mmCIF file of C-alpha atoms in Angstrom:
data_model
loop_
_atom_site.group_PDB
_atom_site.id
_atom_site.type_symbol
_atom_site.label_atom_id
_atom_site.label_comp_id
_atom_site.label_asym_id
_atom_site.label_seq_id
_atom_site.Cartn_x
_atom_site.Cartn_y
_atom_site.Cartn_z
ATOM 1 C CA UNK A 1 13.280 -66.044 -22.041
ATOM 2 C CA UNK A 2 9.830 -67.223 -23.493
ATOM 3 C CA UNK A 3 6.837 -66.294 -21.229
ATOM 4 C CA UNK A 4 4.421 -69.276 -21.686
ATOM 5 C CA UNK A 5 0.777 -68.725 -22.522
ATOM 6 C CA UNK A 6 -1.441 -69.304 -19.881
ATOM 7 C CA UNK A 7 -4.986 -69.360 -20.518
ATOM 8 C CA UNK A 8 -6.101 -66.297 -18.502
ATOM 9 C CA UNK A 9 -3.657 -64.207 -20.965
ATOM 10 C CA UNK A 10 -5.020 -65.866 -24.026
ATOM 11 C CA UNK A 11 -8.125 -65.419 -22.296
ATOM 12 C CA UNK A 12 -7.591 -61.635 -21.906
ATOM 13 C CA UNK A 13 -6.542 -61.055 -24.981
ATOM 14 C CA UNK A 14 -9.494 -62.758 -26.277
ATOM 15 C CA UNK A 15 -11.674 -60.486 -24.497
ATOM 16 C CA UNK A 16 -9.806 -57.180 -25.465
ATOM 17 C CA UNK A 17 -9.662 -57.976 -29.245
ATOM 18 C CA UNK A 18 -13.655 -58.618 -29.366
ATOM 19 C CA UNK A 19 -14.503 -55.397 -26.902
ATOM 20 C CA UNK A 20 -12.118 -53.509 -29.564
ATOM 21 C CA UNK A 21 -13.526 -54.677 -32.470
ATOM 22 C CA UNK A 22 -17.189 -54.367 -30.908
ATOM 23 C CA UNK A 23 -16.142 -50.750 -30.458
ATOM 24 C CA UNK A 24 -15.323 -50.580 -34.119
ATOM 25 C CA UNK A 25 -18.398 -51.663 -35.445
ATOM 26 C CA UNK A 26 -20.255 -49.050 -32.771
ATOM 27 C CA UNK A 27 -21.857 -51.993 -31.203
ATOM 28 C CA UNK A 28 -22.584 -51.536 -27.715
ATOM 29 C CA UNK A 29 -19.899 -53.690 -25.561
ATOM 30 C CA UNK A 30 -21.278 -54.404 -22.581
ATOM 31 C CA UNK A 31 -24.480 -55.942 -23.599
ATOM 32 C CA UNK A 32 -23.184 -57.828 -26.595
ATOM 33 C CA UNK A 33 -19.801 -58.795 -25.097
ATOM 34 C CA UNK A 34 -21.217 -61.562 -22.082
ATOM 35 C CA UNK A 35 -23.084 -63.573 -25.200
ATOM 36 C CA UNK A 36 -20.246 -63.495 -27.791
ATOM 37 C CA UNK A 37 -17.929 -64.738 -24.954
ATOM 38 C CA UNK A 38 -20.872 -67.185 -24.072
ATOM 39 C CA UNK A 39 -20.634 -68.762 -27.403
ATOM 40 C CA UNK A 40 -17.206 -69.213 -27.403
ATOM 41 C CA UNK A 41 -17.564 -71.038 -24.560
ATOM 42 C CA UNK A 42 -15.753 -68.916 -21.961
ATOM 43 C CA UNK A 43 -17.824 -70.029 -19.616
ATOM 44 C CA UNK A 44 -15.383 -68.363 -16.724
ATOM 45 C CA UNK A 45 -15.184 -64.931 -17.838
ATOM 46 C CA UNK A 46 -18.731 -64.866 -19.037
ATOM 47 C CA UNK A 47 -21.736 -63.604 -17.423
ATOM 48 C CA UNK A 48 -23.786 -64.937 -14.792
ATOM 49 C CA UNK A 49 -27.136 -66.956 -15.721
ATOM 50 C CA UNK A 50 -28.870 -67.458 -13.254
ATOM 51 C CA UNK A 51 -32.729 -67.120 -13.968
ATOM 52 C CA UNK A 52 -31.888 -66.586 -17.738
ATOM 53 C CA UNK A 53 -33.270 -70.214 -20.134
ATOM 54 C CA UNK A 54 -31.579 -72.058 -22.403
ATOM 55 C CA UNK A 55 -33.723 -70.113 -24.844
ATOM 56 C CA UNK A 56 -33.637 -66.497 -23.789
ATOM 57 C CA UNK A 57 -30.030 -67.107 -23.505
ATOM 58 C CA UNK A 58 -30.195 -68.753 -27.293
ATOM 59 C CA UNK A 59 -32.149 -65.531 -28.601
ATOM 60 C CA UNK A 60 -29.916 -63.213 -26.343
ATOM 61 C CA UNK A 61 -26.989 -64.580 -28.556
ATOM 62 C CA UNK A 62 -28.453 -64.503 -32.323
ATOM 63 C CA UNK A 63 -29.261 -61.029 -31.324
ATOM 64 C CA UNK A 64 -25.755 -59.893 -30.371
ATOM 65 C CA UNK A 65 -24.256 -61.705 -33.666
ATOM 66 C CA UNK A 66 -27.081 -59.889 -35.378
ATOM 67 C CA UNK A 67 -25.837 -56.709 -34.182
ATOM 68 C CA UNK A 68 -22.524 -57.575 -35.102
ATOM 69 C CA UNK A 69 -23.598 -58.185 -38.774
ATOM 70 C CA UNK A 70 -25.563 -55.413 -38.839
ATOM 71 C CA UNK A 71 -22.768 -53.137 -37.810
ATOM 72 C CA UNK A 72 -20.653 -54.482 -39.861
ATOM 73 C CA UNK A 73 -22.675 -53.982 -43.241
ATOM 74 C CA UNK A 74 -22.570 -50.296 -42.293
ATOM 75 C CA UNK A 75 -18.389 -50.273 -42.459
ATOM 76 C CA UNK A 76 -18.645 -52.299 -46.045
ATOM 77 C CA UNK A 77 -20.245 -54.501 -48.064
ATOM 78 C CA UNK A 78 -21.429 -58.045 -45.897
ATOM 79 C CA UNK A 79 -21.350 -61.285 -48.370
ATOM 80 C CA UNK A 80 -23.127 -64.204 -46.005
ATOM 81 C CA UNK A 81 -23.436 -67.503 -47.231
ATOM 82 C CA UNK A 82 -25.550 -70.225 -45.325
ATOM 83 C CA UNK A 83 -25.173 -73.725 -46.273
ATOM 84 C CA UNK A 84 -27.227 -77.096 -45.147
ATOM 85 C CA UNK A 85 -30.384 -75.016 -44.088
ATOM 86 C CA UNK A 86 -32.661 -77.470 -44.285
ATOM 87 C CA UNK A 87 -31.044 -78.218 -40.429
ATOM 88 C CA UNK A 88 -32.362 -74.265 -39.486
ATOM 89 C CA UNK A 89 -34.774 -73.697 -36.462
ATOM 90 C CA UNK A 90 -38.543 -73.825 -37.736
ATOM 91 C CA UNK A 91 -38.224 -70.304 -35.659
ATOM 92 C CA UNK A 92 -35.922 -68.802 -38.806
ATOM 93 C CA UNK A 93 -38.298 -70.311 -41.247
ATOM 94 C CA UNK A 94 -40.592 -67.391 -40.822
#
């Protein structure tokens, strides 16, 4: 009997794969966790905003996936590639 795949499990499993691999990288969970799950747009499982801007939120983010990065580069060697950056934020231009 097949068990069908509801989006809370997929949802779940989501969640426990990136606080596992957070854990990996020694990245702390619960403060990174909320904005990785806020760009994937898991809007119903994610943290709550209220009071937080468009651009703290923004910032909150880019720090998390810098984090990531950054842990990551200490477990082996990061390639990153960026194409079409004449689209970045004047803020990155710095």
């Amino acid at each position: 009997m097949d068990v069908p795949v509801t989006k809370a499990i997929l949802n779940e499993s989501i969640v426990t794969t990136m606080y596992a691999g957070l854990k990996k990288l020694k990245v702390d969970e619960s403060s990174n966790l909320p904005y990785l799950l806020e760009l994937l747009s898991l809007k119903e499982i994610t943290f709550e905003k209220t009071g937080m801007t468009p651009a703290i939120r923004k910032d909150r983010i880019n720090e998390a996936l810098k984090r990531i990065c950054l842990g990551g580069a200490e477990v082996r060697t990061l390639i990153m590639a960026f194409e079409d950056l004449h689209w970045i934020d004047k803020m990155y231009t710095i």
